[in-house]
XYZ file of C-alpha atoms in Angstrom:
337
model
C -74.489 -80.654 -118.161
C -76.811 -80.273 -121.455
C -79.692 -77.434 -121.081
C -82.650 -77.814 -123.612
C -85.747 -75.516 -124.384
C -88.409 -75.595 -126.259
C -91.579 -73.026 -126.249
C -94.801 -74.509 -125.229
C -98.597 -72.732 -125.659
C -101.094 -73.484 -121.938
C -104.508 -73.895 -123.439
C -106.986 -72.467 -120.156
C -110.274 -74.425 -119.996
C -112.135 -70.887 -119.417
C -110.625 -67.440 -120.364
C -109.084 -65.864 -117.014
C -109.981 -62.241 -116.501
C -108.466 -60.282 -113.325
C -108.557 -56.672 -112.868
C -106.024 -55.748 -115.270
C -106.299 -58.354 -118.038
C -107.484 -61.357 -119.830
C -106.260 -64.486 -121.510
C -107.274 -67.839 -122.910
C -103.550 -69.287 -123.263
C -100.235 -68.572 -121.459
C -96.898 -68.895 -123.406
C -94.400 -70.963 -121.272
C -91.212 -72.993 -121.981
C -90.506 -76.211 -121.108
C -86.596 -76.794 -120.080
C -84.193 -80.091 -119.772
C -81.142 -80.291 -118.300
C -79.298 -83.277 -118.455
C -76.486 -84.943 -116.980
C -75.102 -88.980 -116.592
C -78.158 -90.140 -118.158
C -80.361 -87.848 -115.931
C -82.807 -85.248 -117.308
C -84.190 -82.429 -114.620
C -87.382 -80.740 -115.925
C -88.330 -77.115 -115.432
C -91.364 -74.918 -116.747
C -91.256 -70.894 -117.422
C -95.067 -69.718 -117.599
C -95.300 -66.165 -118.714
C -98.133 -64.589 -118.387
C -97.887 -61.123 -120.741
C -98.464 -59.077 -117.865
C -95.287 -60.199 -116.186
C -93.366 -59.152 -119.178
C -91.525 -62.365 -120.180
C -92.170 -64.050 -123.335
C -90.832 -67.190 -125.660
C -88.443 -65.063 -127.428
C -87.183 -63.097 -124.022
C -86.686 -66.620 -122.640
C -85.273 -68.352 -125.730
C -82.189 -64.992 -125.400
C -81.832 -65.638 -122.135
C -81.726 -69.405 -121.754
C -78.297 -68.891 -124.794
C -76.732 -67.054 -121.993
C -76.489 -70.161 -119.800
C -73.963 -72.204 -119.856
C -74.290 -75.268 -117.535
C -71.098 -77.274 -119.525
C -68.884 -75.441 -117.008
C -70.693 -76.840 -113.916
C -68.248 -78.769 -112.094
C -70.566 -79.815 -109.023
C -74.424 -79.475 -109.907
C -74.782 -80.314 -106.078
C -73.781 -76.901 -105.362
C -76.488 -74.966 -106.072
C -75.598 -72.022 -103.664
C -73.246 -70.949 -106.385
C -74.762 -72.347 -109.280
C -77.877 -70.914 -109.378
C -77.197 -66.651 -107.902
C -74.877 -66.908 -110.879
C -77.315 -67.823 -113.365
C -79.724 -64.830 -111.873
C -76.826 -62.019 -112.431
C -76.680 -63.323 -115.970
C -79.192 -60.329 -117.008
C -81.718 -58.638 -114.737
C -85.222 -59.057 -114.773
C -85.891 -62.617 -116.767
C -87.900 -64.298 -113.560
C -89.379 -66.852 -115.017
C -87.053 -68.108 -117.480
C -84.460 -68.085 -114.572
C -86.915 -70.504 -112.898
C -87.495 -73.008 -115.272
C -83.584 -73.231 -114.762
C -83.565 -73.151 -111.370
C -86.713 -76.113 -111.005
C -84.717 -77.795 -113.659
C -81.652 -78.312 -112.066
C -83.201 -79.248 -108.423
C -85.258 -81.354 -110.022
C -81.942 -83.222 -111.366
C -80.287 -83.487 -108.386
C -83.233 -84.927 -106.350
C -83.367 -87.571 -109.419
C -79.971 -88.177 -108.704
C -80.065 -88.675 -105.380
C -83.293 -90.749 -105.614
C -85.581 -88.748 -103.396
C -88.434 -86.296 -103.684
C -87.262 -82.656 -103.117
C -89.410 -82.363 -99.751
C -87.882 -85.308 -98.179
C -84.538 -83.366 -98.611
C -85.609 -80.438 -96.846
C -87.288 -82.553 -94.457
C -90.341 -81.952 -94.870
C -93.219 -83.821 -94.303
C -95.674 -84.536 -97.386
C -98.286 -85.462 -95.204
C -98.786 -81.547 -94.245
C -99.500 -80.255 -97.217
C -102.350 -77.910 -97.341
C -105.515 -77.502 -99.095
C -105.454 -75.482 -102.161
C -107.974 -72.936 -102.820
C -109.159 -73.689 -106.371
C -109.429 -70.012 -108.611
C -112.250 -68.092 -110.456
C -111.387 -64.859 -112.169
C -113.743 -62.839 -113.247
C -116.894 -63.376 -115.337
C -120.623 -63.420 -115.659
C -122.659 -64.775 -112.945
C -123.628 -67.686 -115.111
C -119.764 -68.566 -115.564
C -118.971 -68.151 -111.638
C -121.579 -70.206 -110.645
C -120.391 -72.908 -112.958
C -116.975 -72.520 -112.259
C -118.213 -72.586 -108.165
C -119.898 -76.169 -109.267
C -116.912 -77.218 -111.089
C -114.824 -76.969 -107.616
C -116.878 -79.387 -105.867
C -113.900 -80.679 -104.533
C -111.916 -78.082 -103.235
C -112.264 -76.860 -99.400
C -111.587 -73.053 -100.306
C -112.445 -71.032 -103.201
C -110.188 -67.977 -104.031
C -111.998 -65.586 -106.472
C -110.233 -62.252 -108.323
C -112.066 -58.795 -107.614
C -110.820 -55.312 -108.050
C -113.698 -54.631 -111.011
C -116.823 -52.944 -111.036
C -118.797 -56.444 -110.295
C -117.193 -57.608 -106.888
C -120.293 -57.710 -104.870
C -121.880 -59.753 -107.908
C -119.022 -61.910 -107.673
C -119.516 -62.644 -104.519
C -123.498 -63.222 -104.567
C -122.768 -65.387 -107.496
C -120.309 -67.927 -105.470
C -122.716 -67.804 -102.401
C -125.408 -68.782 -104.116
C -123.497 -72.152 -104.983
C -121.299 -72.872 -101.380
C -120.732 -71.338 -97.862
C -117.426 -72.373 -98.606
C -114.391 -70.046 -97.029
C -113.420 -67.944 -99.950
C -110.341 -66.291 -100.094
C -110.005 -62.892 -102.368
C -107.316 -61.543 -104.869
C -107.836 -57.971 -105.912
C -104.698 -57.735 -107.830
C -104.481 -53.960 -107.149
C -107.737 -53.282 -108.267
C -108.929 -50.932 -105.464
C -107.392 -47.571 -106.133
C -108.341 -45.649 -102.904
C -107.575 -46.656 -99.278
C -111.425 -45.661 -97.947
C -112.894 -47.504 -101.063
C -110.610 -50.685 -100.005
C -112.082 -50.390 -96.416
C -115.719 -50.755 -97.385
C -115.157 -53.316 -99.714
C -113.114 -55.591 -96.926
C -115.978 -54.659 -94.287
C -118.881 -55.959 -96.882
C -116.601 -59.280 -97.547
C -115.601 -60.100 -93.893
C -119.300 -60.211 -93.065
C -119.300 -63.184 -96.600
C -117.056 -65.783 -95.216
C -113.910 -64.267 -96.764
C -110.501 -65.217 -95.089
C -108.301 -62.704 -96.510
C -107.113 -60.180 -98.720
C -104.960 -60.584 -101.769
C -103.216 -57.297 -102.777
C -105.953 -54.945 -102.310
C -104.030 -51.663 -103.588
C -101.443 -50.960 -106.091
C -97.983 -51.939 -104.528
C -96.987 -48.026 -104.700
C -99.173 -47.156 -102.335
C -97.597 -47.966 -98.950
C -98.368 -45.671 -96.839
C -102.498 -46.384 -98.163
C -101.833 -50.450 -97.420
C -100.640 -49.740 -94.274
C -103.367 -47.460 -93.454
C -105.520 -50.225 -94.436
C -104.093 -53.106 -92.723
C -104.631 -51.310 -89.540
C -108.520 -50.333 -89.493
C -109.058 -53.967 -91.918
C -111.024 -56.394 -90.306
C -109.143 -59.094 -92.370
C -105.206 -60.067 -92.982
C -103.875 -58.794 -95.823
C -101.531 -61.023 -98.062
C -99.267 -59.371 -100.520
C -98.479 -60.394 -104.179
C -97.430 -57.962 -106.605
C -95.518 -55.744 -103.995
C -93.803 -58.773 -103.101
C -91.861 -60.925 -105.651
C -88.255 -61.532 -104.587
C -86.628 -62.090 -101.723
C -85.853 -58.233 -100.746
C -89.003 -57.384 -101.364
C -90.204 -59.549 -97.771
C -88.650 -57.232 -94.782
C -90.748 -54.083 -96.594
C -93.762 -55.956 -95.951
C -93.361 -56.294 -92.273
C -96.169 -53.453 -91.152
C -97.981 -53.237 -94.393
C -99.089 -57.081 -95.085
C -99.974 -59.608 -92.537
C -98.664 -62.078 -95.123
C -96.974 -62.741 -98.423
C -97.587 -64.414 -101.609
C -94.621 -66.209 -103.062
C -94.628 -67.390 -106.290
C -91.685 -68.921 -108.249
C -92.151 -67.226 -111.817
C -91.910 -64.160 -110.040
C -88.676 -64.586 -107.579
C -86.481 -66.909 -109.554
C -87.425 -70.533 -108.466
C -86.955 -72.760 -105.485
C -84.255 -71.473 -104.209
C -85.277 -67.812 -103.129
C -88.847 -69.252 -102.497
C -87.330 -71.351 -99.746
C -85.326 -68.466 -98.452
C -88.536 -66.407 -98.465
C -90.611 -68.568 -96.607
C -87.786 -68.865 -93.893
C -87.538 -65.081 -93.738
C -90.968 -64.357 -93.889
C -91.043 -66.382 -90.821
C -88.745 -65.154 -88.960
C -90.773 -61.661 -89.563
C -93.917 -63.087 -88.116
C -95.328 -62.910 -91.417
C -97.763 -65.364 -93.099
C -96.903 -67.456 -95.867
C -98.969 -68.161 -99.078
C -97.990 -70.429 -101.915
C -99.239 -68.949 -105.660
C -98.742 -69.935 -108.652
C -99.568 -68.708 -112.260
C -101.380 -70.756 -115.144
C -98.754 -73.651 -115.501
C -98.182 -77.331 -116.171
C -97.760 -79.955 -113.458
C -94.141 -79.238 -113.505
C -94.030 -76.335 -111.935
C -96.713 -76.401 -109.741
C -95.300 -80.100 -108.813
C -92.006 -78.116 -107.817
C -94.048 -75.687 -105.658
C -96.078 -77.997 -104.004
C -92.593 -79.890 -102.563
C -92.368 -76.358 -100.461
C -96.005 -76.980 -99.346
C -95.857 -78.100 -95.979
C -93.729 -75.225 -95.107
C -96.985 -72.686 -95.956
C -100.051 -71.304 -94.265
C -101.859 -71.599 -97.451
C -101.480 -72.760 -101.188
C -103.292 -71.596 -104.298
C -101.741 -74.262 -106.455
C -104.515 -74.892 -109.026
C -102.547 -73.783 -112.147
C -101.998 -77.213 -113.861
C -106.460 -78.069 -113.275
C -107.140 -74.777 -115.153
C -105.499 -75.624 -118.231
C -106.141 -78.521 -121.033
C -103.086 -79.546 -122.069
C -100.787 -80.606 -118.859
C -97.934 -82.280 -120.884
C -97.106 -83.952 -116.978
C -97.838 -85.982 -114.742
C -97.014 -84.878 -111.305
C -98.485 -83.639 -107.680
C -102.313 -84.171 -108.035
C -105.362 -82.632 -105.662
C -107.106 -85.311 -103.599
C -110.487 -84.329 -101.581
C -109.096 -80.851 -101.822
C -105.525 -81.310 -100.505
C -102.378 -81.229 -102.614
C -100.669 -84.368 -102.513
C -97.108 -84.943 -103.635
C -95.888 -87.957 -105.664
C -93.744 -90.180 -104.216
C -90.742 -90.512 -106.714
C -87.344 -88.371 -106.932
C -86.988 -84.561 -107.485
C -89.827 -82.582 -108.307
C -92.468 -85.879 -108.887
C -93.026 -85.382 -112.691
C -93.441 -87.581 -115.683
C -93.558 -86.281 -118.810
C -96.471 -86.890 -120.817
């Protein structure tokens, strides 16, 4: 089996501010492997925060070497041997990972959700995403998602409440809100959640910073919404130390190595009584495409990534009336543009 990289610039149609940055572009790499006349595609996006980047990637993807893969069926051993390559390297490790599932779905001839037995008829909604901005900008942004049945916004700045007043002047629509660890005390958190629970909010992205535990679950108990964890929860040992701080979780697969652990997630997280959130970063249709095969499994998907930026260099899972709706061909759905 042949694995080939090559880095790739997202273009975003508006700049995308959260609490703790801003951007216009995300780096990514686009990855092949290939096999029997087969090609698997996989996507790394890296947003800076996470700290990956092309060059971090490019080292890391010279460390695998798929030409001693026997079986690329087995995937149990394939793949946790890949991730103890080097620590740390999420995202890279995924493109890899989406990459080689996406190969042997192609090579079996079926979408990825039909193997898990899934049905692609339960897909959710996704919530389409506005970080933050002027009032002018949110309200355009609000018009711009016409389509979508939820709107999930990013807080955790001095101009939440405008936020807010800004989207409710466009829709009543149920909004959904990611403070990405932008409120820093546990009594400031409180009031905030009380103002939005009496907006039409649903729930509560990562209110705090993920150090403060004993503050989230403080929170969680007097908030009069759920509270869905992101950045405290990345990889698959991160899920049993949400059970009794988060009423949900937040998986995305830049951050916990692909499809692999994001399936094992959303089985644990289950099993917990936990809720289960789909997320995704700024990224083409090949990555979100691979997400969205895990969609039915989900309480909720934010799987916008690929409509936010101008240059999707696929053609994969799309967003009809609102819902995602997965291709119909082999592996992950894509076609390269």
């Amino acid at each position: 089996m042949k694995l080939r990289f090559r880095p790739y610039t997202l273009e975003l149609k508006h700049a995308f501010t959260i609490a703790t940055s801003s951007r216009t572009t995300t780096p990514a790499m686009l990855v092949e492997v290939e096999r029997d006349g087969v090609i698997g595609y996989g996507e790394a996006a890296m947003p800076p925060y996470l700290g990956e980047s092309q060059d971090s990637a490019s080292a890391f993807f010279r460390r695998v070497d798929l030409t001693r893969i026997e079986d690329p069926f087995n995937l149990e051993e394939i793949i946790p041997a890949i991730d103890a390559l080097a620590p740390g390297n999420t995202a890279a490790k995924a493109a890899v990972d989406i990459a080689l599932h996406d190969w042997v779905g192609r090579k079996i001839g079926a979408p990825l959700y039909r193997l898990w037995g899934l049905n692609a008829a339960k897909a959710p909604v996704t919530s389409f995403t506005i970080g933050i901005d002027t009032d002018e900008i949110v309200r355009q942004k609000t018009r711009e998602a016409a389509i979508y049945k939820i709107i999930k916004v990013k807080l955790g700045r001095d101009n939440d409440q405008a936020m807010i007043e800004a989207i409710r002047q466009e829709t009543d629509k149920p909004i959904t809100v990611d403070a990405n660890q932008g409120w820093k005390t546990r009594d400031e958190a409180l009031r905030r959640i009380e103002w939005l629970a009496a907006r039409g909010v649903v729930f509560i992205e990562q209110p705090m910073p993920k150090e403060q535990i004993d503050d989230t679950a403080w929170l969680r108990e007097r908030s009069p919404l759920p509270l869905i964890a992101d950045e405290s929860v990345q990889r698959l040992d991160d899920v049993l130390r949400a059970r009794g701080v988060f009423d949900g979780i937040n998986i995305k697969l830049m951050k916990c190595t692909g499809l692999r652990e994001a399936h094992k997630m959303i089985v644990l997280a289950r099993a917990l009584g936990l809720k289960v959130m789909l997320g995704c970063m700024t990224e083409t249709s090949c990555a979100i495409s691979a997400a969205a095969q895990l969609s039915p499994l989900v309480d909720w998907a934010d799987l916008d990534g690929a409509v936010l930026i101008g240059n999707d260099c696929f053609d994969g899972a799309t967003i009809v009336d609102g819902r995602i709706t997965l291709p119909d061909r082999p592996g992950i759905g894509v076609i390269p543009r």
